[in-house]
Tab-separated table of C-alpha atoms and ligand atoms in Angstrom:
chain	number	residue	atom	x	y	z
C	188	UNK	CA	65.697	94.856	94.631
C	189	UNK	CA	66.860	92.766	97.360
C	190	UNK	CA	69.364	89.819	96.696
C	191	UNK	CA	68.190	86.220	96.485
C	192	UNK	CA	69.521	83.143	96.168
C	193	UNK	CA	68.751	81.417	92.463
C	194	UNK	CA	65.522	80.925	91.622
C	195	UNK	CA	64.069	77.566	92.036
C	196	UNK	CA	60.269	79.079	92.244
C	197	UNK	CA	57.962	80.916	90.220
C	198	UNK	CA	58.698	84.650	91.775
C	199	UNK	CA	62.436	83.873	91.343
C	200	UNK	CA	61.732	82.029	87.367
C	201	UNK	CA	59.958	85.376	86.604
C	202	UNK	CA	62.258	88.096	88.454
C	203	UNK	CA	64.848	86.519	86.407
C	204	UNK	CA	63.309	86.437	83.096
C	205	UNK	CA	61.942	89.332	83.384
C	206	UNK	CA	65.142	91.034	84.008
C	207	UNK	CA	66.180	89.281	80.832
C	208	UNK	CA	64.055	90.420	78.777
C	209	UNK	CA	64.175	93.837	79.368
C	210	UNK	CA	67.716	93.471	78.708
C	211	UNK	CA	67.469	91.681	75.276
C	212	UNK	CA	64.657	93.718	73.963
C	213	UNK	CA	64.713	96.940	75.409
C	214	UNK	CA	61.235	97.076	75.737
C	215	UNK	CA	58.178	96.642	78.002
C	216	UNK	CA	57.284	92.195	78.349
C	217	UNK	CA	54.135	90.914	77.412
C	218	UNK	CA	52.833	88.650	79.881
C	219	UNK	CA	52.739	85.718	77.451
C	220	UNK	CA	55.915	86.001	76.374
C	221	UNK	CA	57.255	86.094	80.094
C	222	UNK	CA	55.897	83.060	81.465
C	223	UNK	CA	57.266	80.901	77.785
C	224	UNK	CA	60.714	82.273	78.979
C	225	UNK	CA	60.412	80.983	82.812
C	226	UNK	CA	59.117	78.025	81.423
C	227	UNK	CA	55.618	78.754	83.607
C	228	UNK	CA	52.053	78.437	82.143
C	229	UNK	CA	50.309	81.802	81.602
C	230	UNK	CA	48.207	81.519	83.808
C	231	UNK	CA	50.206	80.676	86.928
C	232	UNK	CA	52.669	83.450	85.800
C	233	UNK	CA	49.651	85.810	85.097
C	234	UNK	CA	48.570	85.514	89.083
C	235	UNK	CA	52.083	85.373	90.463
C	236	UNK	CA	52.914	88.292	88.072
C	237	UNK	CA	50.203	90.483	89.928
C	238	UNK	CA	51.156	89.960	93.589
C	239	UNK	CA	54.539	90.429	92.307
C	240	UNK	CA	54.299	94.128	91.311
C	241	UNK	CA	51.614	94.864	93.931
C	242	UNK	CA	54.757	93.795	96.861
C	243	UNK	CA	57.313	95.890	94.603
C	244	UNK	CA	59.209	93.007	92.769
C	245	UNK	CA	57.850	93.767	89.306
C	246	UNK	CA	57.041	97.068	87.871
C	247	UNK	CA	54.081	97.054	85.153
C	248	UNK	CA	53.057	99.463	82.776
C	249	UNK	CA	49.357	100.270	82.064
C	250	UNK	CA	48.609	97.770	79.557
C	251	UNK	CA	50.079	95.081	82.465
C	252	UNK	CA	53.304	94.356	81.085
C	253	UNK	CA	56.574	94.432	82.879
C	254	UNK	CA	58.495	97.169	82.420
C	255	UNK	CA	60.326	96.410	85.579
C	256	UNK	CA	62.415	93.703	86.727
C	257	UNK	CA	65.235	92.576	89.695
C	258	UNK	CA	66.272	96.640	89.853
C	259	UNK	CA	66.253	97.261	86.345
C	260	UNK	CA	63.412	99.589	84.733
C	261	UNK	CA	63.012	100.702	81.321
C	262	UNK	CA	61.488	104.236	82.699
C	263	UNK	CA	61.102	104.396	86.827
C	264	UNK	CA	63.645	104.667	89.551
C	265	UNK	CA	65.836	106.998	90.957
C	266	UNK	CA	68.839	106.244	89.575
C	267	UNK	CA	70.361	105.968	86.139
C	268	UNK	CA	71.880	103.112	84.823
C	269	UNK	CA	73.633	103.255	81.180
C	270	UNK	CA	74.637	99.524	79.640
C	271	UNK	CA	76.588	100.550	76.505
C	272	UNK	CA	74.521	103.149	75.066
C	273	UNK	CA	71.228	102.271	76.386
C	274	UNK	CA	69.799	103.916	79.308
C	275	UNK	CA	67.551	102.104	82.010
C	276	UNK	CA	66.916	103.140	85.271
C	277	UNK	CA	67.099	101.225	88.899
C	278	UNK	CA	65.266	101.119	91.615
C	279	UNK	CA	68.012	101.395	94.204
C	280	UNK	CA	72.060	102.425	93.744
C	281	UNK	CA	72.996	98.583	94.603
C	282	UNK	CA	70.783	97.863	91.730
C	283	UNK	CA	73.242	99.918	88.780
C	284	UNK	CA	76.318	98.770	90.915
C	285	UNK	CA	75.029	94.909	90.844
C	286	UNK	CA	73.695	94.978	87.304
C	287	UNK	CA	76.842	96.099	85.861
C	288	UNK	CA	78.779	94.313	87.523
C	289	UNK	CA	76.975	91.318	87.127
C	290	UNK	CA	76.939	91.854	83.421
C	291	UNK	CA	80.643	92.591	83.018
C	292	UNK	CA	79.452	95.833	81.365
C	293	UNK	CA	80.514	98.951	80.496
C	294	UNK	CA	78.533	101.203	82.180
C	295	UNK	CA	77.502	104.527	83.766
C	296	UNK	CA	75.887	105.167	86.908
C	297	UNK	CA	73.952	108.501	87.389
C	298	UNK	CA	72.477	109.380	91.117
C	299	UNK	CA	72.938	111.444	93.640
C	300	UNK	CA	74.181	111.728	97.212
C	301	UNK	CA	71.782	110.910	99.505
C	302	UNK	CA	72.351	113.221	102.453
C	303	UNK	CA	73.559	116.342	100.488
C	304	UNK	CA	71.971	115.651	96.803
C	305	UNK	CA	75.492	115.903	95.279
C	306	UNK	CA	75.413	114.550	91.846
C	307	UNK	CA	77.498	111.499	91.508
C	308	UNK	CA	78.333	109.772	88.182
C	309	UNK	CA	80.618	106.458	88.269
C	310	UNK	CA	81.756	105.246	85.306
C	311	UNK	CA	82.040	100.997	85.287
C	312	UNK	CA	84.832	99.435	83.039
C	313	UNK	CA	84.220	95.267	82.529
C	314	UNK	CA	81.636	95.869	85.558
C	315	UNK	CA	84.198	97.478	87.742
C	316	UNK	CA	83.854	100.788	89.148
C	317	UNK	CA	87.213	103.154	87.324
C	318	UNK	CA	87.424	104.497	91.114
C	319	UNK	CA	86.718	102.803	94.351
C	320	UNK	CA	85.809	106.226	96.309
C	321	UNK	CA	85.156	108.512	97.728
C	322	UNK	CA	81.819	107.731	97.007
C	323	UNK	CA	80.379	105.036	99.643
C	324	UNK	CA	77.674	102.711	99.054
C	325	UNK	CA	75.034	102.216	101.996
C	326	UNK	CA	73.452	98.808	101.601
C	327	UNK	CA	70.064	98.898	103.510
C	328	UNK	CA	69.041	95.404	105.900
C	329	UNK	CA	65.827	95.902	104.196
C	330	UNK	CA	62.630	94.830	105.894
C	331	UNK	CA	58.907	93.285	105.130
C	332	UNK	CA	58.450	96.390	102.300
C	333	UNK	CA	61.002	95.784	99.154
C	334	UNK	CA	61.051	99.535	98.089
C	335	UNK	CA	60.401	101.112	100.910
C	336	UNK	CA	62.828	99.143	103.465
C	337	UNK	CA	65.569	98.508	101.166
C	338	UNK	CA	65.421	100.454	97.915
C	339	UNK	CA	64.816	103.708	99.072
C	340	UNK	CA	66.956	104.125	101.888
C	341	UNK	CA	70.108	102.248	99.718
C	342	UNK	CA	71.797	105.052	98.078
C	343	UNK	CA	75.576	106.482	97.171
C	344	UNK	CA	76.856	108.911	99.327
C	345	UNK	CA	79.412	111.378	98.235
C	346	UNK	CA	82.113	110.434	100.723
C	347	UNK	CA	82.978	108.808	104.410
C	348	UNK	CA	81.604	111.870	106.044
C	349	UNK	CA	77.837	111.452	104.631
C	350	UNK	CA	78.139	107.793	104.548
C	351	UNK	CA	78.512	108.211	107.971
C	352	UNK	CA	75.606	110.939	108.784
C	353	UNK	CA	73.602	108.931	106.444
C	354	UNK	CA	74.444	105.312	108.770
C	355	UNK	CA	73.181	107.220	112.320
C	356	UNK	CA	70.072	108.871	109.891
C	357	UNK	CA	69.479	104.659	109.238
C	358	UNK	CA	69.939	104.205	112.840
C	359	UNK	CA	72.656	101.652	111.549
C	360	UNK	CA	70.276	99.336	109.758
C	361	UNK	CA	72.427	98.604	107.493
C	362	UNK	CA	76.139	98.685	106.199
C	363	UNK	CA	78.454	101.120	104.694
C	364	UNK	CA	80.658	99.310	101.760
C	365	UNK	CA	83.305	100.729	99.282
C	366	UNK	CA	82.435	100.972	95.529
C	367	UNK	CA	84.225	97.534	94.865
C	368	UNK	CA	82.763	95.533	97.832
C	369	UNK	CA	79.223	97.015	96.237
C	370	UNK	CA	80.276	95.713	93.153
C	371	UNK	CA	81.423	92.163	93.941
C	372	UNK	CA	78.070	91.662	96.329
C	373	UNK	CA	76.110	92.723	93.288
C	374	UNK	CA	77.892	90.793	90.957
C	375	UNK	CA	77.285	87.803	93.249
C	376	UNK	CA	73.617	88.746	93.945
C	377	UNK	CA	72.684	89.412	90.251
C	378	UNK	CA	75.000	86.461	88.779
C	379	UNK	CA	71.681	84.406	88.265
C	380	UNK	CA	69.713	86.981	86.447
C	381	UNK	CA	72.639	87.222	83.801
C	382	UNK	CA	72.586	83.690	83.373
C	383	UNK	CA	69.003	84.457	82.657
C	384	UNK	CA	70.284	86.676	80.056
C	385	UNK	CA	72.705	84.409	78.409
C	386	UNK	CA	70.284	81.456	78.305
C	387	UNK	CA	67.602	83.781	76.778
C	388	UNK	CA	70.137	85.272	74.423
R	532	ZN	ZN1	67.084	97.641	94.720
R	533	ZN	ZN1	76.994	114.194	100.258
C-alpha cells in the first residue's frame, strides 16, 4: 500500500479496519462486520468497499469479503510476512517492514531480491530489523495505479550494488533506504492502522 495520513474518511475508516480485522481474526471480513467496526453504514461501506478493491486498496475474496487490507493479505502478495506464528502475506516489501514495525512485532520477512531473485529472509525483533543490511529497501514514488506504481516496483534488494542497478532500472523514481529508515517510515505510516488494532482489540 501507499502511506496515508490518518483516516478521517470512509476509504481511510475501512483501510484501517480492515487491516484490523484481519489481524484479530485471522480470517477473511464480512462486509457487515467491516463497516460496524469503521463505524460506517453498510451500505455506504458496501459501495466504497467495491471501488476500493477495483483501484487496489482492498483485496476481496469470491464471496466479496476482504481478505486484503493496507498491505496485509491473508493469501496474495509477493512477499511473506510472519507476526508470531501466523503467516500473512504483503503486497509490497515496505508493507512486512511497516507492519512489523508498526506493530512492535516479532516477525519474519520472506522475499526476494528484486534484480537477482536472491532469497532474502529478515528476521524483526520488537519491530526492528536484527540487521540493518546489506539488504536495501527501494521505496517506489508510486503513481495514479496503487499496485502497479508503487507495490510492485518496491522491493528488497540484496545489497548496495542491486539497490543501485535496481534505482537506474526505476529511472530513480524513487528512493533507496536502509532496513531501519524502512522500518521507522513504516512504523510511522502504519501507526494508525495499529491503533485500529488496539481499539478493535
Ligand atoms: Zn504496498
Ligand atoms: Zn540481488
Amino acid at each position: 500500500m501507499k502511506p496515508l495520513l490518518p483516516a478521517v474518511d470512509a476509504a481511510g475508516l475501512l483501510r484501517e479496519a480492515g487491516f484490523a480485522l484481519l489481524l484479530r481474526d485471522r480470517r477473511p471480513v464480512e462486509l457487515a462486520d467491516l463497516a460496524e467496526a469503521a463505524g460506517l453504514d453498510v451500505q455506504a461501506a458496501t459501495s466504497a468497499v467495491a471501488s476500493l478493491a477495483q483501484a487496489g486498496w482492498l483485496d476481496l475474496d469470491e464471496s466479496g469479503r476482504v481478505a486484503g487490507a493496507a498491505g496485509l493479505s491473508l493469501a496474495t502478495g509477493p512477499h511473506g510476512l510472519t507476526l508470531g506464528d501466523e503467516a500473512f502475506r504483503t503486497w509490497c516489501a515496505y508493507d512486512s517492514l511497516g507492519i512489523a514495525a508498526a506493530l512492535g512485532a516479532d516477525a519474519l520477512i520472506e522475499t526476494a531480491c528484486g534484480q537477482c531473485g536472491t532469497p532474502i529472509d529478515l528476521a524483526l525483533r520488537g519491530g526492528m530489523p536484527e540487521r540493518n543490511g546489506p539488504e536495501r529497501l527501494w521505496l517506489a514514488d508510486g503513481g495514479a495505479d496503487l499496485r502497479g506504481s508503487f507495490c510492485t516496483p518496491t522491493v528488497l534488494l540484496c545489497g548496495e550494488e542491486h539497490g543501485i542497478a535496481w534505482a537506474e532500472g526505476q529511472d530513480g523514481r524513487g528512493r533507496l533506504l536502509d532496513l531501519v529508515e524502512g522500518a521507522r517510515q513504516g512504523a510511522a505510516d502504519w501507526a494508525a492502522c495499529a491503533d485500529a488494532l488496539r481499539r478493535l482489540s
